[in-house]
mmCIF file of C-alpha atoms in Angstrom:
data_model
loop_
_atom_site.group_PDB
_atom_site.id
_atom_site.type_symbol
_atom_site.label_atom_id
_atom_site.label_comp_id
_atom_site.label_asym_id
_atom_site.label_seq_id
_atom_site.Cartn_x
_atom_site.Cartn_y
_atom_site.Cartn_z
ATOM 1 C CA MET A 1 -45.733 -51.240 -43.237
ATOM 2 C CA ASN A 2 -47.852 -48.214 -45.000
ATOM 3 C CA ASP A 3 -46.772 -47.437 -48.155
ATOM 4 C CA PRO A 4 -48.043 -44.002 -49.236
ATOM 5 C CA LYS A 5 -47.918 -44.432 -52.788
ATOM 6 C CA GLY A 6 -51.228 -43.667 -54.059
ATOM 7 C CA ARG A 7 -52.860 -42.861 -50.802
ATOM 8 C CA THR A 8 -54.348 -39.304 -50.007
ATOM 9 C CA ALA A 9 -53.977 -37.217 -46.639
ATOM 10 C CA LEU A 10 -56.741 -34.528 -45.957
ATOM 11 C CA VAL A 11 -55.585 -31.741 -43.624
ATOM 12 C CA THR A 12 -57.605 -29.456 -41.671
ATOM 13 C CA GLY A 13 -55.992 -26.092 -40.657
ATOM 14 C CA ALA A 14 -53.311 -26.447 -43.276
ATOM 15 C CA SER A 15 -52.673 -23.136 -44.077
ATOM 16 C CA SER A 16 -50.225 -22.610 -41.168
ATOM 17 C CA GLY A 17 -48.746 -23.803 -38.480
ATOM 18 C CA LEU A 18 -48.773 -27.519 -37.297
ATOM 19 C CA GLY A 19 -51.200 -28.048 -40.358
ATOM 20 C CA ALA A 20 -48.914 -26.602 -42.891
ATOM 21 C CA GLU A 21 -46.116 -28.964 -41.322
ATOM 22 C CA PHE A 22 -48.270 -31.906 -41.462
ATOM 23 C CA ALA A 23 -49.071 -31.072 -45.297
ATOM 24 C CA ARG A 24 -44.963 -31.129 -45.885
ATOM 25 C CA GLN A 25 -44.239 -34.086 -44.020
ATOM 26 C CA LEU A 26 -46.711 -36.013 -45.808
ATOM 27 C CA ALA A 27 -45.971 -34.707 -49.045
ATOM 28 C CA ALA A 28 -42.273 -35.634 -48.352
ATOM 29 C CA LEU A 29 -43.546 -39.254 -47.639
ATOM 30 C CA GLY A 30 -45.463 -39.397 -51.122
ATOM 31 C CA TYR A 31 -48.937 -38.694 -49.863
ATOM 32 C CA SER A 32 -51.274 -36.914 -52.497
ATOM 33 C CA LEU A 33 -53.016 -34.177 -50.311
ATOM 34 C CA ALA A 34 -56.340 -32.434 -49.985
ATOM 35 C CA LEU A 35 -55.447 -29.118 -47.819
ATOM 36 C CA VAL A 36 -58.369 -27.386 -45.761
ATOM 37 C CA ALA A 37 -58.560 -23.865 -44.442
ATOM 38 C CA ARG A 38 -60.222 -20.740 -44.601
ATOM 39 C CA ARG A 39 -57.420 -18.795 -46.286
ATOM 40 C CA LEU A 40 -57.449 -19.862 -49.908
ATOM 41 C CA ASP A 41 -54.255 -17.785 -50.978
ATOM 42 C CA ARG A 42 -52.139 -19.676 -48.495
ATOM 43 C CA LEU A 43 -53.527 -22.903 -49.299
ATOM 44 C CA GLU A 44 -53.101 -22.267 -53.125
ATOM 45 C CA GLN A 45 -49.393 -21.358 -52.491
ATOM 46 C CA LEU A 46 -48.883 -24.054 -50.052
ATOM 47 C CA ALA A 47 -50.193 -26.473 -52.467
ATOM 48 C CA ALA A 48 -48.169 -25.133 -55.278
ATOM 49 C CA ASP A 49 -44.784 -25.465 -53.521
ATOM 50 C CA LEU A 50 -45.494 -29.167 -52.613
ATOM 51 C CA ARG A 51 -46.248 -30.233 -55.887
ATOM 52 C CA ASP A 52 -43.098 -28.564 -57.178
ATOM 53 C CA ARG A 53 -40.782 -29.855 -54.602
ATOM 54 C CA HIS A 54 -42.383 -33.653 -54.285
ATOM 55 C CA GLY A 55 -44.161 -34.273 -57.450
ATOM 56 C CA VAL A 56 -47.205 -34.973 -55.596
ATOM 57 C CA ARG A 57 -50.972 -34.294 -56.411
ATOM 58 C CA ALA A 58 -51.695 -31.184 -53.886
ATOM 59 C CA GLU A 59 -55.485 -29.790 -54.186
ATOM 60 C CA ALA A 60 -56.524 -26.535 -52.209
ATOM 61 C CA LEU A 61 -59.733 -26.732 -50.557
ATOM 62 C CA GLN A 62 -61.514 -23.447 -49.018
ATOM 63 C CA ALA A 63 -63.698 -24.521 -46.195
ATOM 64 C CA ASP A 64 -64.642 -22.877 -42.682
ATOM 65 C CA LEU A 65 -65.366 -25.575 -40.030
ATOM 66 C CA THR A 66 -67.066 -23.070 -37.618
ATOM 67 C CA GLU A 67 -70.101 -23.678 -40.199
ATOM 68 C CA PRO A 68 -72.154 -27.057 -39.665
ATOM 69 C CA HIS A 69 -72.265 -27.866 -43.174
ATOM 70 C CA ALA A 70 -68.420 -27.522 -43.782
ATOM 71 C CA PRO A 71 -67.511 -30.990 -43.216
ATOM 72 C CA LEU A 72 -70.026 -32.530 -45.980
ATOM 73 C CA ARG A 73 -69.090 -29.668 -48.585
ATOM 74 C CA ILE A 74 -65.590 -30.595 -48.214
ATOM 75 C CA ALA A 75 -66.443 -34.659 -48.477
ATOM 76 C CA ASP A 76 -68.306 -33.780 -51.357
ATOM 77 C CA ARG A 77 -65.370 -31.904 -53.186
ATOM 78 C CA VAL A 78 -62.958 -34.712 -52.394
ATOM 79 C CA SER A 79 -65.603 -36.878 -54.333
ATOM 80 C CA GLU A 80 -65.869 -34.124 -56.995
ATOM 81 C CA LEU A 81 -61.973 -34.406 -57.442
ATOM 82 C CA GLY A 82 -61.841 -38.081 -57.455
ATOM 83 C CA MET A 83 -59.629 -38.446 -54.142
ATOM 84 C CA THR A 84 -60.502 -41.133 -51.727
ATOM 85 C CA ILE A 85 -59.224 -40.339 -48.346
ATOM 86 C CA ASP A 86 -56.794 -42.664 -46.317
ATOM 87 C CA TYR A 87 -55.305 -40.476 -43.706
ATOM 88 C CA LEU A 88 -57.277 -37.673 -41.847
ATOM 89 C CA VAL A 89 -55.286 -34.857 -39.954
ATOM 90 C CA ASN A 90 -58.130 -33.139 -38.006
ATOM 91 C CA ASN A 91 -55.991 -30.197 -36.683
ATOM 92 C CA ALA A 92 -58.033 -26.917 -37.326
ATOM 93 C CA GLY A 93 -58.759 -25.221 -34.084
ATOM 94 C CA SER A 94 -58.669 -22.015 -32.029
ATOM 95 C CA ALA A 95 -58.140 -20.593 -28.868
ATOM 96 C CA GLY A 96 -61.853 -19.731 -28.128
ATOM 97 C CA PRO A 97 -63.907 -17.342 -26.163
ATOM 98 C CA ASP A 98 -64.236 -17.295 -22.573
ATOM 99 C CA LEU A 99 -67.215 -19.321 -21.475
ATOM 100 C CA LEU A 100 -68.174 -17.353 -18.836
ATOM 101 C CA GLU A 101 -67.136 -13.379 -19.789
ATOM 102 C CA ASP A 102 -67.746 -13.741 -23.494
ATOM 103 C CA ARG A 103 -71.489 -13.476 -23.722
ATOM 104 C CA ASP A 104 -72.303 -14.001 -27.308
ATOM 105 C CA TRP A 105 -73.554 -17.839 -27.358
ATOM 106 C CA GLN A 106 -72.959 -17.645 -31.004
ATOM 107 C CA GLN A 107 -69.379 -17.319 -30.547
ATOM 108 C CA GLN A 108 -69.042 -19.915 -28.131
ATOM 109 C CA ALA A 109 -71.107 -22.590 -30.228
ATOM 110 C CA ALA A 110 -68.904 -21.616 -33.228
ATOM 111 C CA PHE A 111 -66.133 -22.678 -30.919
ATOM 112 C CA PHE A 112 -67.534 -25.987 -30.235
ATOM 113 C CA GLN A 113 -68.650 -26.662 -33.942
ATOM 114 C CA LEU A 114 -64.859 -26.011 -34.675
ATOM 115 C CA MET A 115 -63.168 -27.934 -32.247
ATOM 116 C CA MET A 116 -65.599 -30.768 -31.189
ATOM 117 C CA THR A 117 -68.358 -31.308 -33.916
ATOM 118 C CA SER A 118 -66.760 -30.773 -37.095
ATOM 119 C CA MET A 119 -63.725 -33.324 -35.944
ATOM 120 C CA ALA A 120 -66.342 -35.756 -35.380
ATOM 121 C CA HIS A 121 -68.418 -35.031 -38.419
ATOM 122 C CA MET A 122 -64.996 -35.447 -40.470
ATOM 123 C CA CYS A 123 -64.612 -38.966 -38.872
ATOM 124 C CA HIS A 124 -68.115 -39.727 -39.709
ATOM 125 C CA LEU A 125 -67.642 -39.140 -43.037
ATOM 126 C CA PHE A 126 -64.167 -40.467 -43.490
ATOM 127 C CA ALA A 127 -63.671 -43.427 -41.200
ATOM 128 C CA PRO A 128 -66.325 -45.762 -42.359
ATOM 129 C CA GLY A 129 -64.482 -45.930 -45.861
ATOM 130 C CA MET A 130 -61.150 -46.461 -44.258
ATOM 131 C CA ARG A 131 -62.561 -49.327 -42.436
ATOM 132 C CA GLU A 132 -64.036 -50.550 -45.417
ATOM 133 C CA ARG A 133 -60.737 -50.796 -47.219
ATOM 134 C CA GLY A 134 -58.864 -52.133 -44.523
ATOM 135 C CA PHE A 135 -56.140 -49.343 -44.075
ATOM 136 C CA GLY A 136 -56.697 -45.909 -42.430
ATOM 137 C CA ARG A 137 -54.680 -43.394 -40.400
ATOM 138 C CA ILE A 138 -56.803 -40.558 -37.968
ATOM 139 C CA LEU A 139 -54.838 -37.851 -36.342
ATOM 140 C CA ASN A 140 -56.788 -35.949 -34.166
ATOM 141 C CA VAL A 141 -54.549 -32.734 -32.919
ATOM 142 C CA ALA A 142 -55.873 -32.453 -29.092
ATOM 143 C CA SER A 143 -53.294 -30.851 -26.279
ATOM 144 C CA VAL A 144 -51.684 -31.507 -23.184
ATOM 145 C CA ALA A 145 -54.341 -28.937 -21.846
ATOM 146 C CA GLY A 146 -56.786 -31.645 -22.526
ATOM 147 C CA ARG A 147 -55.108 -33.969 -19.978
ATOM 148 C CA ILE A 148 -55.697 -31.932 -16.744
ATOM 149 C CA ALA A 149 -58.361 -28.940 -15.866
ATOM 150 C CA ARG A 150 -57.201 -25.898 -15.220
ATOM 151 C CA ALA A 151 -59.169 -23.184 -13.404
ATOM 152 C CA GLY A 152 -60.319 -20.414 -15.699
ATOM 153 C CA ASP A 153 -59.952 -23.018 -18.750
ATOM 154 C CA LEU A 154 -63.450 -23.515 -19.474
ATOM 155 C CA ASN A 155 -63.439 -24.212 -23.453
ATOM 156 C CA TYR A 156 -59.868 -25.133 -24.956
ATOM 157 C CA GLY A 157 -58.864 -27.983 -22.449
ATOM 158 C CA PRO A 158 -62.333 -29.460 -22.191
ATOM 159 C CA SER A 159 -62.727 -29.291 -26.048
ATOM 160 C CA LYS A 160 -59.222 -30.991 -26.187
ATOM 161 C CA ALA A 161 -60.242 -33.770 -23.586
ATOM 162 C CA TYR A 162 -62.869 -34.730 -25.907
ATOM 163 C CA VAL A 163 -60.897 -35.125 -28.751
ATOM 164 C CA VAL A 164 -58.519 -37.293 -26.550
ATOM 165 C CA ALA A 165 -61.493 -39.584 -25.673
ATOM 166 C CA LEU A 166 -62.815 -39.778 -29.145
ATOM 167 C CA SER A 167 -59.479 -40.817 -30.463
ATOM 168 C CA GLU A 168 -59.196 -43.397 -27.583
ATOM 169 C CA ALA A 169 -62.461 -45.062 -28.551
ATOM 170 C CA LEU A 170 -61.839 -44.609 -32.397
ATOM 171 C CA HIS A 171 -58.739 -46.604 -31.743
ATOM 172 C CA LEU A 172 -60.656 -49.195 -30.113
ATOM 173 C CA THR A 173 -63.436 -49.709 -32.542
ATOM 174 C CA LEU A 174 -61.115 -49.324 -35.823
ATOM 175 C CA ARG A 175 -57.883 -51.139 -34.927
ATOM 176 C CA ARG A 176 -58.611 -54.480 -35.815
ATOM 177 C CA HIS A 177 -59.769 -53.187 -39.347
ATOM 178 C CA GLY A 178 -56.621 -51.650 -40.026
ATOM 179 C CA VAL A 179 -57.227 -47.819 -39.160
ATOM 180 C CA HIS A 180 -55.178 -46.531 -36.628
ATOM 181 C CA ALA A 181 -56.432 -43.686 -34.531
ATOM 182 C CA CYS A 182 -54.491 -41.465 -32.479
ATOM 183 C CA ALA A 183 -54.956 -38.039 -30.247
ATOM 184 C CA LEU A 184 -51.827 -35.972 -30.443
ATOM 185 C CA CYS A 185 -51.320 -34.119 -27.226
ATOM 186 C CA PRO A 186 -48.493 -31.196 -27.952
ATOM 187 C CA GLY A 187 -47.541 -28.882 -25.163
ATOM 188 C CA PHE A 188 -46.509 -25.266 -26.091
ATOM 189 C CA THR A 189 -45.176 -24.987 -29.804
ATOM 190 C CA HIS A 190 -43.681 -22.497 -32.041
ATOM 191 C CA THR A 191 -46.572 -21.308 -33.816
ATOM 192 C CA GLU A 192 -48.986 -18.856 -35.155
ATOM 193 C CA PHE A 193 -51.153 -19.849 -32.736
ATOM 194 C CA HIS A 194 -50.358 -17.458 -29.475
ATOM 195 C CA ALA A 195 -50.339 -14.362 -31.769
ATOM 196 C CA VAL A 196 -53.904 -14.741 -33.091
ATOM 197 C CA ALA A 197 -54.892 -15.601 -29.627
ATOM 198 C CA ASP A 198 -53.337 -12.548 -28.396
ATOM 199 C CA MET A 199 -51.370 -14.666 -26.181
ATOM 200 C CA LEU A 200 -47.633 -13.171 -27.067
ATOM 201 C CA GLU A 201 -46.965 -11.676 -23.748
ATOM 202 C CA MET A 202 -47.702 -15.140 -21.924
ATOM 203 C CA LYS A 203 -45.022 -16.440 -24.462
ATOM 204 C CA ALA A 204 -42.557 -14.123 -23.684
ATOM 205 C CA GLN A 205 -42.847 -14.942 -20.026
ATOM 206 C CA LEU A 206 -42.397 -18.561 -20.400
ATOM 207 C CA PRO A 207 -38.875 -20.046 -20.326
ATOM 208 C CA ALA A 208 -37.254 -21.583 -24.049
ATOM 209 C CA PHE A 209 -37.598 -25.274 -22.793
ATOM 210 C CA VAL A 210 -40.977 -25.373 -22.319
ATOM 211 C CA TRP A 211 -41.374 -24.698 -26.423
ATOM 212 C CA TYR A 212 -40.956 -27.278 -29.242
ATOM 213 C CA ASP A 213 -40.920 -26.817 -32.789
ATOM 214 C CA VAL A 214 -43.792 -27.873 -35.290
ATOM 215 C CA GLN A 215 -41.294 -30.132 -37.083
ATOM 216 C CA VAL A 216 -40.508 -32.383 -34.057
ATOM 217 C CA VAL A 217 -44.463 -32.267 -32.911
ATOM 218 C CA VAL A 218 -45.524 -32.908 -36.293
ATOM 219 C CA ARG A 219 -42.736 -35.880 -36.857
ATOM 220 C CA GLU A 220 -43.616 -37.506 -33.394
ATOM 221 C CA GLY A 221 -47.291 -37.448 -33.912
ATOM 222 C CA LEU A 222 -47.086 -39.304 -37.667
ATOM 223 C CA ALA A 223 -44.758 -41.775 -36.225
ATOM 224 C CA ALA A 224 -47.076 -42.338 -32.950
ATOM 225 C CA VAL A 225 -49.981 -42.930 -35.494
ATOM 226 C CA GLU A 226 -48.204 -45.392 -37.600
ATOM 227 C CA ARG A 227 -47.213 -47.270 -34.295
ATOM 228 C CA GLY A 228 -50.782 -47.554 -33.255
ATOM 229 C CA LYS A 229 -50.338 -45.490 -30.366
ATOM 230 C CA CYS A 230 -53.836 -43.962 -29.398
ATOM 231 C CA VAL A 231 -52.702 -41.155 -27.236
ATOM 232 C CA TYR A 232 -49.537 -39.230 -27.706
ATOM 233 C CA THR A 233 -47.959 -36.700 -25.701
ATOM 234 C CA SER A 234 -45.347 -34.942 -27.932
ATOM 235 C CA GLY A 235 -42.017 -33.097 -26.068
ATOM 236 C CA ARG A 236 -40.007 -35.141 -23.986
ATOM 237 C CA LEU A 237 -40.304 -32.742 -21.226
ATOM 238 C CA TYR A 238 -44.329 -33.175 -21.730
ATOM 239 C CA ARG A 239 -44.237 -36.905 -21.930
ATOM 240 C CA TRP A 240 -42.013 -37.235 -18.584
ATOM 241 C CA VAL A 241 -44.833 -34.267 -16.953
ATOM 242 C CA ASP A 242 -48.019 -36.333 -18.295
ATOM 243 C CA PRO A 243 -47.822 -39.588 -16.139
ATOM 244 C CA LEU A 244 -47.510 -37.527 -13.208
ATOM 245 C CA LEU A 245 -50.517 -35.084 -13.785
ATOM 246 C CA GLN A 246 -52.669 -38.467 -14.600
ATOM 247 C CA SER A 247 -51.703 -39.995 -11.595
ATOM 248 C CA VAL A 248 -54.146 -40.757 -8.529
ATOM 249 C CA TRP A 249 -51.742 -38.785 -6.090
ATOM 250 C CA ILE A 250 -50.961 -35.703 -8.160
ATOM 251 C CA ARG A 251 -53.823 -35.141 -9.656
ATOM 252 C CA PRO A 252 -56.248 -33.933 -6.869
ATOM 253 C CA LEU A 253 -53.106 -32.099 -5.892
ATOM 254 C CA ALA A 254 -52.895 -30.437 -9.421
ATOM 255 C CA ARG A 255 -56.877 -29.603 -8.976
ATOM 256 C CA ARG A 256 -56.450 -27.947 -5.654
ATOM 257 C CA LEU A 257 -53.558 -25.608 -6.561
ATOM 258 C CA SER A 258 -55.042 -24.671 -9.679
ATOM 259 C CA GLY A 259 -58.540 -23.605 -7.892
ATOM 260 C CA SER A 260 -56.568 -21.700 -5.266
ATOM 261 C CA ARG A 261 -55.566 -19.235 -7.952
#
């Protein structure tokens, strides 16, 4: 059984949404925290709240994971603070540009860095230590969008498909060393994500039953990685739909229907 006492969790994208909720729930379990995001003011407020409420150590680390050297700077800062990372939550992300319509390649490259390269880099930096110590948890936030190809989704879904594949391979490689790796695949979740991505109109058009609260998604994700699940779809609705989308009969039909629009 995992005893959080004396252990530290690092959460990226921790200033809001799923990341902030991961921080709250991990703090409630007793983990010390290294909180990473671009918005330092929000991070510092969250860290102070968690210290006051749960009596845990919580450090705010400002970093922009679209920058190639950010993961190494995070690792260096964690070392300076004397923290050993036992639990890694790779949550930072964005909706991203349109691969065909947005013609600034630097914008595309920054998205790939944030969504895939930085996540692999964080695992590269912290997973070996977990393996050597015989304990670790790696929770990579993917998406239901990474489980099925859709016409027009040329960046977000494919980047999340990589997260799923990486997490499965990490799980197979590390599980005999006491390290659990899991790709958490939420569906539509109530966060700031859709406002930042200018998707509020789309959100308003969808029925309420497809939306889940961050508390549910995070609670299910933490439980899934603890049970050793390598891929976990959050939300009862999405857990019902996902096997259908993955079936050898439905998947080709879903592709045809998506491509016909």
